[in-house]
mmCIF file of C-alpha atoms in Angstrom:
data_model
loop_
_atom_site.group_PDB
_atom_site.id
_atom_site.type_symbol
_atom_site.label_atom_id
_atom_site.label_comp_id
_atom_site.label_asym_id
_atom_site.label_seq_id
_atom_site.Cartn_x
_atom_site.Cartn_y
_atom_site.Cartn_z
ATOM 1 C CA MET A 1 10.545 -23.042 5.457
ATOM 2 C CA GLU A 2 8.314 -25.576 7.268
ATOM 3 C CA VAL A 3 5.641 -23.705 9.099
ATOM 4 C CA SER A 4 3.156 -25.684 11.272
ATOM 5 C CA MET A 5 -0.519 -25.093 11.822
ATOM 6 C CA GLY A 6 0.314 -24.192 15.286
ATOM 7 C CA LEU A 7 2.689 -21.378 14.073
ATOM 8 C CA TRP A 8 0.187 -20.139 11.638
ATOM 9 C CA ALA A 9 -2.503 -19.844 14.314
ATOM 10 C CA LEU A 10 -0.061 -18.156 16.787
ATOM 11 C CA THR A 11 1.056 -15.560 14.196
ATOM 12 C CA ILE A 12 -2.592 -14.718 13.266
ATOM 13 C CA VAL A 13 -3.571 -14.406 16.905
ATOM 14 C CA GLY A 14 -0.574 -12.187 17.429
ATOM 15 C CA LEU A 15 -1.359 -9.915 14.404
ATOM 16 C CA ALA A 16 -4.834 -9.792 15.730
ATOM 17 C CA ALA A 17 -3.788 -8.677 19.111
ATOM 18 C CA LEU A 18 -1.688 -5.908 17.674
ATOM 19 C CA ILE A 19 -4.490 -4.751 15.563
ATOM 20 C CA ALA A 20 -6.732 -4.857 18.718
ATOM 21 C CA VAL A 21 -4.275 -2.710 20.719
ATOM 22 C CA ASP A 22 -3.921 -0.291 17.780
ATOM 23 C CA PHE A 23 -7.882 0.075 17.623
ATOM 24 C CA PHE A 24 -8.124 0.472 21.456
ATOM 25 C CA ILE A 25 -5.495 3.192 21.590
ATOM 26 C CA GLY A 26 -7.030 5.176 18.701
ATOM 27 C CA ARG A 27 -10.779 4.247 19.444
ATOM 28 C CA LYS A 28 -11.506 7.946 20.280
ATOM 29 C CA PRO A 29 -11.759 10.065 17.078
ATOM 30 C CA HIS A 30 -9.070 12.677 17.024
ATOM 31 C CA GLU A 31 -6.789 14.398 14.545
ATOM 32 C CA VAL A 32 -3.362 12.573 14.457
ATOM 33 C CA SER A 33 -0.427 14.420 15.155
ATOM 34 C CA ILE A 34 2.919 14.208 13.299
ATOM 35 C CA LYS A 35 4.447 13.061 16.666
ATOM 36 C CA GLU A 36 1.886 10.399 17.264
ATOM 37 C CA ALA A 37 2.247 9.108 13.585
ATOM 38 C CA GLY A 38 5.969 9.155 13.816
ATOM 39 C CA ILE A 39 6.003 7.136 17.090
ATOM 40 C CA TRP A 40 3.696 4.507 15.836
ATOM 41 C CA THR A 41 5.484 4.262 12.416
ATOM 42 C CA VAL A 42 8.663 3.540 14.333
ATOM 43 C CA VAL A 43 6.844 0.953 16.523
ATOM 44 C CA TRP A 44 5.441 -0.951 13.509
ATOM 45 C CA ILE A 45 8.779 -1.014 11.623
ATOM 46 C CA ALA A 46 10.426 -2.116 14.894
ATOM 47 C CA LEU A 47 7.987 -4.909 15.338
ATOM 48 C CA ALA A 48 8.589 -5.982 11.693
ATOM 49 C CA GLY A 49 12.320 -5.859 12.397
ATOM 50 C CA LEU A 50 11.898 -7.972 15.527
ATOM 51 C CA PHE A 51 9.762 -10.578 13.634
ATOM 52 C CA GLY A 52 12.564 -10.645 10.854
ATOM 53 C CA LEU A 53 15.244 -11.298 13.651
ATOM 54 C CA GLY A 54 13.004 -13.990 14.871
ATOM 55 C CA LEU A 55 12.879 -15.836 11.470
ATOM 56 C CA LEU A 56 16.833 -15.383 11.415
ATOM 57 C CA VAL A 57 17.105 -17.105 14.691
ATOM 58 C CA PHE A 58 14.750 -19.853 14.078
ATOM 59 C CA GLY A 59 14.499 -20.209 10.498
ATOM 60 C CA GLY A 60 17.931 -19.075 9.230
ATOM 61 C CA GLY A 61 19.361 -16.458 7.014
ATOM 62 C CA ARG A 62 17.355 -17.267 3.802
ATOM 63 C CA PRO A 63 13.853 -16.691 5.295
ATOM 64 C CA ALA A 64 14.935 -13.799 7.093
ATOM 65 C CA GLY A 65 16.290 -12.106 3.877
ATOM 66 C CA GLU A 66 13.140 -13.051 1.906
ATOM 67 C CA PHE A 67 10.962 -11.400 4.696
ATOM 68 C CA PHE A 68 13.085 -8.063 4.802
ATOM 69 C CA ALA A 69 13.130 -8.054 1.045
ATOM 70 C CA GLY A 70 9.466 -8.573 0.814
ATOM 71 C CA PHE A 71 8.562 -6.178 3.591
ATOM 72 C CA ILE A 72 10.632 -3.256 1.992
ATOM 73 C CA THR A 73 9.173 -4.112 -1.435
ATOM 74 C CA GLU A 74 5.485 -4.091 0.062
ATOM 75 C CA LYS A 75 6.149 -1.146 2.091
ATOM 76 C CA SER A 76 7.513 0.954 -0.961
ATOM 77 C CA LEU A 77 4.627 -0.078 -3.131
ATOM 78 C CA SER A 78 2.081 0.813 -0.188
ATOM 79 C CA VAL A 79 3.390 4.291 -0.327
ATOM 80 C CA ASP A 80 1.902 4.619 -3.868
ATOM 81 C CA ASN A 81 -1.423 3.565 -2.270
ATOM 82 C CA LEU A 82 -1.430 6.560 -0.074
ATOM 83 C CA PHE A 83 -1.660 8.873 -3.249
ATOM 84 C CA VAL A 84 -5.038 7.121 -3.880
ATOM 85 C CA PHE A 85 -6.072 7.216 -0.178
ATOM 86 C CA VAL A 86 -5.516 11.064 -0.223
ATOM 87 C CA LEU A 87 -7.843 11.262 -3.153
ATOM 88 C CA ILE A 88 -10.536 9.157 -1.531
ATOM 89 C CA MET A 89 -10.448 11.314 1.643
ATOM 90 C CA ALA A 90 -10.864 14.412 -0.571
ATOM 91 C CA LYS A 91 -13.606 12.817 -2.660
ATOM 92 C CA PHE A 92 -15.807 12.027 0.454
ATOM 93 C CA ALA A 93 -14.690 14.959 2.411
ATOM 94 C CA VAL A 94 -13.796 12.657 5.444
ATOM 95 C CA PRO A 95 -13.436 14.894 8.639
ATOM 96 C CA THR A 96 -9.937 14.920 9.915
ATOM 97 C CA GLN A 97 -10.790 13.376 13.239
ATOM 98 C CA TYR A 98 -12.501 10.368 11.564
ATOM 99 C CA GLN A 99 -9.562 9.699 9.074
ATOM 100 C CA GLN A 100 -7.693 7.216 11.273
ATOM 101 C CA ARG A 101 -10.755 5.147 11.950
ATOM 102 C CA VAL A 102 -11.504 5.004 8.311
ATOM 103 C CA LEU A 103 -7.900 3.924 7.524
ATOM 104 C CA LEU A 104 -7.789 1.379 10.344
ATOM 105 C CA VAL A 105 -10.824 -0.500 9.066
ATOM 106 C CA GLY A 106 -10.058 0.069 5.434
ATOM 107 C CA VAL A 107 -6.575 -1.376 5.751
ATOM 108 C CA LEU A 108 -8.101 -4.441 7.612
ATOM 109 C CA ILE A 109 -10.482 -5.153 4.884
ATOM 110 C CA ALA A 110 -7.526 -4.975 2.432
ATOM 111 C CA LEU A 111 -5.517 -7.274 4.657
ATOM 112 C CA VAL A 112 -8.185 -9.938 4.495
ATOM 113 C CA LEU A 113 -8.665 -9.628 0.795
ATOM 114 C CA ARG A 114 -4.920 -9.923 0.264
ATOM 115 C CA ALA A 115 -4.830 -12.951 2.398
ATOM 116 C CA VAL A 116 -7.214 -14.624 -0.067
ATOM 117 C CA PHE A 117 -5.083 -13.411 -2.970
ATOM 118 C CA ILE A 118 -1.994 -14.907 -1.327
ATOM 119 C CA ALA A 119 -3.679 -18.172 -0.701
ATOM 120 C CA ALA A 120 -4.867 -18.356 -4.249
ATOM 121 C CA GLY A 121 -1.457 -17.301 -5.732
ATOM 122 C CA ALA A 122 0.450 -19.963 -3.610
ATOM 123 C CA ALA A 123 -1.895 -22.744 -4.710
ATOM 124 C CA ILE A 124 -1.574 -21.707 -8.332
ATOM 125 C CA LEU A 125 2.214 -21.506 -8.323
ATOM 126 C CA ALA A 126 2.457 -25.101 -6.502
ATOM 127 C CA SER A 127 0.314 -26.523 -9.347
ATOM 128 C CA PHE A 128 1.540 -24.602 -12.364
ATOM 129 C CA SER A 129 5.196 -23.518 -12.541
ATOM 130 C CA TRP A 130 4.583 -21.664 -15.899
ATOM 131 C CA VAL A 131 2.672 -19.018 -13.965
ATOM 132 C CA PHE A 132 6.062 -17.546 -13.000
ATOM 133 C CA TYR A 133 6.307 -16.411 -16.724
ATOM 134 C CA LEU A 134 2.826 -14.851 -16.487
ATOM 135 C CA PHE A 135 3.701 -12.992 -13.322
ATOM 136 C CA GLY A 136 7.105 -11.940 -14.489
ATOM 137 C CA ALA A 137 5.652 -10.459 -17.766
ATOM 138 C CA PHE A 138 2.953 -8.839 -15.874
ATOM 139 C CA LEU A 139 5.383 -7.150 -13.570
ATOM 140 C CA ILE A 140 7.547 -5.805 -16.456
ATOM 141 C CA TYR A 141 4.323 -4.492 -18.308
ATOM 142 C CA THR A 142 3.188 -2.926 -14.944
ATOM 143 C CA ALA A 143 6.694 -1.336 -14.707
ATOM 144 C CA TRP A 144 6.277 0.211 -18.200
ATOM 145 C CA LYS A 145 2.944 1.417 -17.430
ATOM 146 C CA LEU A 146 4.048 3.169 -14.486
ATOM 147 C CA VAL A 147 6.781 5.007 -16.320
ATOM 148 C CA GLN A 148 4.108 6.011 -18.952
ATOM 149 C CA GLU A 149 1.798 7.310 -16.136
ATOM 150 C CA ALA A 150 4.619 9.186 -14.614
ATOM 151 C CA ARG A 151 5.456 10.955 -17.774
ATOM 152 C CA ALA A 152 1.739 11.779 -18.322
ATOM 153 C CA ASP A 153 1.950 13.824 -15.028
ATOM 154 C CA GLU A 154 -1.692 13.608 -14.324
ATOM 155 C CA ALA A 155 -1.870 16.527 -11.888
ATOM 156 C CA ASP A 156 -5.753 16.774 -11.883
ATOM 157 C CA GLU A 157 -6.253 13.130 -11.251
ATOM 158 C CA GLU A 158 -9.426 12.316 -9.256
ATOM 159 C CA TYR A 159 -10.617 9.289 -7.591
ATOM 160 C CA GLU A 160 -13.686 7.481 -9.248
ATOM 161 C CA GLU A 161 -15.600 4.802 -7.472
ATOM 162 C CA ASN A 162 -15.409 1.327 -8.792
ATOM 163 C CA LYS A 163 -18.374 -0.577 -10.074
ATOM 164 C CA LEU A 164 -18.634 -2.881 -6.952
ATOM 165 C CA LEU A 165 -18.795 0.085 -4.712
ATOM 166 C CA LYS A 166 -21.400 1.889 -6.860
ATOM 167 C CA ALA A 167 -23.682 -1.397 -6.814
ATOM 168 C CA VAL A 168 -23.382 -1.456 -2.988
ATOM 169 C CA GLU A 169 -24.382 2.192 -2.578
ATOM 170 C CA ARG A 170 -27.260 1.522 -5.037
ATOM 171 C CA ARG A 171 -28.480 -1.547 -3.152
ATOM 172 C CA PHE A 172 -28.413 -0.228 0.417
ATOM 173 C CA GLY A 173 -28.465 3.637 -0.025
ATOM 174 C CA VAL A 174 -26.297 6.229 1.589
ATOM 175 C CA ALA A 175 -26.902 8.828 4.157
ATOM 176 C CA ASP A 176 -26.369 12.522 3.191
ATOM 177 C CA ARG A 177 -23.842 13.265 6.028
ATOM 178 C CA TYR A 178 -21.655 11.622 8.448
ATOM 179 C CA HIS A 179 -22.948 10.445 11.810
ATOM 180 C CA GLY A 180 -19.921 10.206 14.054
ATOM 181 C CA THR A 181 -18.207 6.676 13.619
ATOM 182 C CA LYS A 182 -21.665 4.790 12.889
ATOM 183 C CA LEU A 183 -21.662 2.696 9.858
ATOM 184 C CA TRP A 184 -25.406 2.288 9.547
ATOM 185 C CA ILE A 185 -28.398 4.520 10.439
ATOM 186 C CA GLN A 186 -32.168 4.565 10.071
ATOM 187 C CA GLN A 187 -33.356 7.013 7.615
ATOM 188 C CA ASN A 188 -36.864 7.546 6.485
ATOM 189 C CA GLY A 189 -37.670 3.945 7.911
ATOM 190 C CA LYS A 190 -34.840 2.376 6.061
ATOM 191 C CA ARG A 191 -31.509 1.088 7.095
ATOM 192 C CA VAL A 192 -28.857 2.877 4.987
ATOM 193 C CA MET A 193 -25.002 2.967 4.990
ATOM 194 C CA THR A 194 -23.255 6.270 6.327
ATOM 195 C CA PRO A 195 -20.616 7.914 4.295
ATOM 196 C CA MET A 196 -17.997 6.470 6.842
ATOM 197 C CA LEU A 197 -18.685 2.766 5.686
ATOM 198 C CA VAL A 198 -18.522 3.893 2.059
ATOM 199 C CA VAL A 199 -15.134 5.350 2.452
ATOM 200 C CA MET A 200 -13.862 2.216 4.382
ATOM 201 C CA LEU A 201 -15.090 -0.007 1.583
ATOM 202 C CA ALA A 202 -13.511 2.312 -1.151
ATOM 203 C CA ILE A 203 -10.060 2.057 0.621
ATOM 204 C CA GLY A 204 -10.524 -1.642 1.253
ATOM 205 C CA THR A 205 -11.381 -2.581 -2.344
ATOM 206 C CA THR A 206 -9.253 -0.120 -4.130
ATOM 207 C CA ASP A 207 -6.224 -1.849 -2.352
ATOM 208 C CA VAL A 208 -7.145 -4.968 -4.340
ATOM 209 C CA LEU A 209 -6.144 -3.253 -7.581
ATOM 210 C CA PHE A 210 -2.637 -2.525 -5.876
ATOM 211 C CA ALA A 211 -2.486 -6.082 -4.868
ATOM 212 C CA LEU A 212 -2.582 -7.275 -8.422
ATOM 213 C CA ASP A 213 1.087 -6.004 -8.716
ATOM 214 C CA SER A 214 2.357 -6.312 -5.148
ATOM 215 C CA ILE A 215 1.316 -9.906 -4.655
ATOM 216 C CA PRO A 216 3.265 -11.119 -7.866
ATOM 217 C CA ALA A 217 6.110 -8.869 -6.826
ATOM 218 C CA ILE A 218 6.648 -10.530 -3.533
ATOM 219 C CA PHE A 219 6.202 -14.128 -4.922
ATOM 220 C CA GLY A 220 9.062 -12.968 -7.238
ATOM 221 C CA LEU A 221 11.150 -12.671 -4.002
ATOM 222 C CA THR A 222 9.846 -15.779 -2.137
ATOM 223 C CA GLN A 223 7.429 -18.615 -2.699
ATOM 224 C CA ASP A 224 6.811 -19.183 1.006
ATOM 225 C CA PRO A 225 3.227 -18.250 1.669
ATOM 226 C CA TYR A 226 4.043 -17.580 5.430
ATOM 227 C CA ILE A 227 6.630 -15.017 4.603
ATOM 228 C CA VAL A 228 4.448 -13.448 1.879
ATOM 229 C CA PHE A 229 1.522 -13.079 4.390
ATOM 230 C CA THR A 230 3.459 -11.742 7.305
ATOM 231 C CA ALA A 231 5.501 -9.211 5.028
ATOM 232 C CA ASN A 232 2.149 -7.926 3.722
ATOM 233 C CA ALA A 233 0.585 -7.782 7.058
ATOM 234 C CA PHE A 234 3.403 -5.747 8.637
ATOM 235 C CA ALA A 235 3.570 -3.473 5.585
ATOM 236 C CA LEU A 236 -0.124 -2.867 5.605
ATOM 237 C CA MET A 237 -0.721 -2.481 9.420
ATOM 238 C CA GLY A 238 1.712 0.591 9.530
ATOM 239 C CA LEU A 239 0.172 2.231 6.510
ATOM 240 C CA ARG A 240 -2.372 4.115 8.545
ATOM 241 C CA GLN A 241 0.366 5.990 10.627
ATOM 242 C CA LEU A 242 2.559 6.596 7.459
ATOM 243 C CA TYR A 243 -0.337 8.238 5.923
ATOM 244 C CA PHE A 244 -0.496 10.864 8.517
ATOM 245 C CA LEU A 245 3.350 11.114 8.796
ATOM 246 C CA ILE A 246 4.159 11.708 5.077
ATOM 247 C CA GLY A 247 0.957 12.862 3.835
ATOM 248 C CA GLY A 248 2.399 16.312 3.273
ATOM 249 C CA LEU A 249 5.537 14.763 1.501
ATOM 250 C CA LEU A 250 3.768 12.665 -0.959
ATOM 251 C CA LYS A 251 3.767 15.496 -3.600
ATOM 252 C CA LYS A 252 7.498 15.858 -3.190
ATOM 253 C CA LEU A 253 8.209 12.173 -4.212
ATOM 254 C CA VAL A 254 8.127 13.124 -7.781
ATOM 255 C CA HIS A 255 10.282 10.160 -8.963
ATOM 256 C CA LEU A 256 8.531 7.516 -6.808
ATOM 257 C CA SER A 257 6.775 6.035 -9.828
ATOM 258 C CA TYR A 258 10.086 5.773 -11.658
ATOM 259 C CA GLY A 259 11.673 3.930 -8.558
ATOM 260 C CA LEU A 260 8.732 1.455 -8.287
ATOM 261 C CA SER A 261 8.900 0.827 -11.914
ATOM 262 C CA ILE A 262 12.519 -0.158 -11.593
ATOM 263 C CA ILE A 263 11.802 -2.483 -8.733
ATOM 264 C CA LEU A 264 8.854 -4.080 -10.407
ATOM 265 C CA GLY A 265 10.816 -4.597 -13.686
ATOM 266 C CA PHE A 266 13.639 -5.988 -11.718
ATOM 267 C CA ILE A 267 11.565 -8.456 -9.868
ATOM 268 C CA GLY A 268 9.812 -9.357 -13.232
ATOM 269 C CA VAL A 269 13.081 -10.336 -14.763
ATOM 270 C CA LYS A 270 14.059 -12.295 -11.661
ATOM 271 C CA LEU A 271 10.659 -14.168 -11.955
ATOM 272 C CA VAL A 272 11.459 -14.955 -15.714
ATOM 273 C CA LEU A 273 14.928 -16.212 -14.864
ATOM 274 C CA HIS A 274 13.479 -18.297 -12.048
ATOM 275 C CA ALA A 275 10.909 -19.891 -14.559
ATOM 276 C CA LEU A 276 13.614 -20.614 -17.078
ATOM 277 C CA HIS A 277 15.759 -22.237 -14.362
ATOM 278 C CA GLU A 278 12.742 -24.326 -13.286
ATOM 279 C CA SER A 279 12.235 -25.362 -16.833
ATOM 280 C CA GLY A 280 15.843 -26.665 -17.022
ATOM 281 C CA VAL A 281 17.337 -23.778 -18.874
ATOM 282 C CA HIS A 282 20.765 -22.813 -17.488
ATOM 283 C CA VAL A 283 20.503 -19.283 -16.600
ATOM 284 C CA PRO A 284 21.888 -17.288 -13.681
ATOM 285 C CA GLU A 285 19.316 -16.652 -10.771
ATOM 286 C CA ILE A 286 19.216 -13.313 -8.730
ATOM 287 C CA SER A 287 19.907 -14.080 -5.005
ATOM 288 C CA ILE A 288 17.997 -12.610 -2.168
ATOM 289 C CA PRO A 289 20.887 -10.409 -0.939
ATOM 290 C CA VAL A 290 21.220 -8.942 -4.513
ATOM 291 C CA SER A 291 17.568 -8.372 -4.570
ATOM 292 C CA LEU A 292 17.568 -6.697 -1.217
ATOM 293 C CA GLY A 293 20.568 -4.436 -2.172
ATOM 294 C CA VAL A 294 19.049 -3.404 -5.430
ATOM 295 C CA ILE A 295 15.573 -2.532 -3.999
ATOM 296 C CA CYS A 296 17.190 -0.551 -1.040
ATOM 297 C CA ALA A 297 19.480 1.305 -3.496
ATOM 298 C CA VAL A 298 16.654 2.279 -5.868
ATOM 299 C CA LEU A 299 14.536 3.490 -3.040
ATOM 300 C CA ALA A 300 17.359 5.572 -1.673
ATOM 301 C CA VAL A 301 18.216 7.258 -4.900
ATOM 302 C CA THR A 302 14.663 7.827 -5.849
ATOM 303 C CA THR A 303 13.997 9.601 -2.517
ATOM 304 C CA VAL A 304 17.198 11.706 -2.793
ATOM 305 C CA THR A 305 16.501 12.856 -6.337
ATOM 306 C CA SER A 306 12.863 13.510 -5.611
ATOM 307 C CA LEU A 307 13.652 15.717 -2.768
ATOM 308 C CA LEU A 308 16.334 17.546 -4.734
ATOM 309 C CA THR A 309 14.086 18.072 -7.744
ATOM 310 C CA SER A 310 11.069 19.298 -5.514
ATOM 311 C CA ARG A 311 13.472 21.793 -3.860
ATOM 312 C CA LYS A 312 14.452 23.068 -7.321
ATOM 313 C CA GLN A 313 10.946 23.377 -8.573
ATOM 314 C CA ALA A 314 9.814 25.183 -5.287
ATOM 315 C CA ALA A 315 12.894 27.637 -5.719
ATOM 316 C CA ALA A 316 11.751 28.254 -9.474
ATOM 317 C CA GLU A 317 8.212 28.832 -8.543
ATOM 318 C CA ALA A 318 9.272 31.141 -5.903
ATOM 319 C CA GLN A 319 11.583 33.131 -8.226
ATOM 320 C CA ARG A 320 8.641 33.242 -10.928
ATOM 321 C CA ALA A 321 6.345 34.418 -8.189
ATOM 322 C CA GLY A 322 8.820 37.323 -7.326
ATOM 323 C CA ALA A 323 9.283 38.262 -10.873
ATOM 324 C CA ASP A 324 5.459 38.381 -11.405
ATOM 325 C CA GLY A 325 5.121 40.636 -8.330
ATOM 326 C CA ALA A 326 7.829 42.975 -9.534
ATOM 327 C CA ARG A 327 6.219 43.257 -12.945
ATOM 328 C CA LYS A 328 2.798 43.941 -11.383
ATOM 329 C CA ASP A 329 4.319 46.681 -9.055
ATOM 330 C CA SER A 330 6.061 48.201 -12.111
ATOM 331 C CA VAL A 331 2.813 48.303 -14.000
ATOM 332 C CA ASP A 332 0.883 49.914 -11.046
ATOM 333 C CA ALA A 333 3.721 52.488 -10.720
#
């Protein structure tokens, strides 16, 4: 798909305007209700849908299919980010009324960093076709690693600050408490960061680790930098509202890691087949409609099985609690 510099500029200005509106509406710190989060989640998904339809009308079926496949993949992978965001919020004890501001700026930092990743990935793929093999192998390895982590069932997982964040904290110093939405304050005659800025940096830089698998994954679906960028942008910009909407449901998605591992493994195989095809080997290539169907089917099955398993676990725990209570009453009697 040929994209002019004018369209690139118009798209970036449009996304910036949407972010500005989102920031203006949520500028006053407050606790986000389920209703508010639900409305804005629908709005962001609807905007992504309208953008995809625009691609269908002006670009044709292939770009639109690639966008929707990329958007759904990035959205599902970004849900995995929410688990870490919950850990970060708990680690830094972020007051609930400030969490939306933290997520907005943190996601904005993540989007800028991903844009750099996308530009670098597009340049590398354009120059070295063998990188498809590397991306494919990396995604298959990541899929296997996700399965291993899911089996480990790390219930007591805690967030640990990365080395970059620790270095920044040592360099500038951190205040001992939150000061509203301020990012810098004067303390003992020295300008130091507030915990608010530290959390924003933590979320933004942590997302880079997730980009290591999500960027190769979407390049496995499309090599168009414009579609890669816009799919990432729409997936990330609705992440803040999704955090408040399904925050309580995250623990119920017990099979999410398995579903994501299947998706990453599938895209990894697709990348390897594409690389072989580019090398002149006659192998079948997986089409975008097939990719979109597989991704949607895996997510649907994963969600259903997760909720059913969570319901059974809750019922079993309630039954055990009732049995323990009955034994205690018997002993007391």
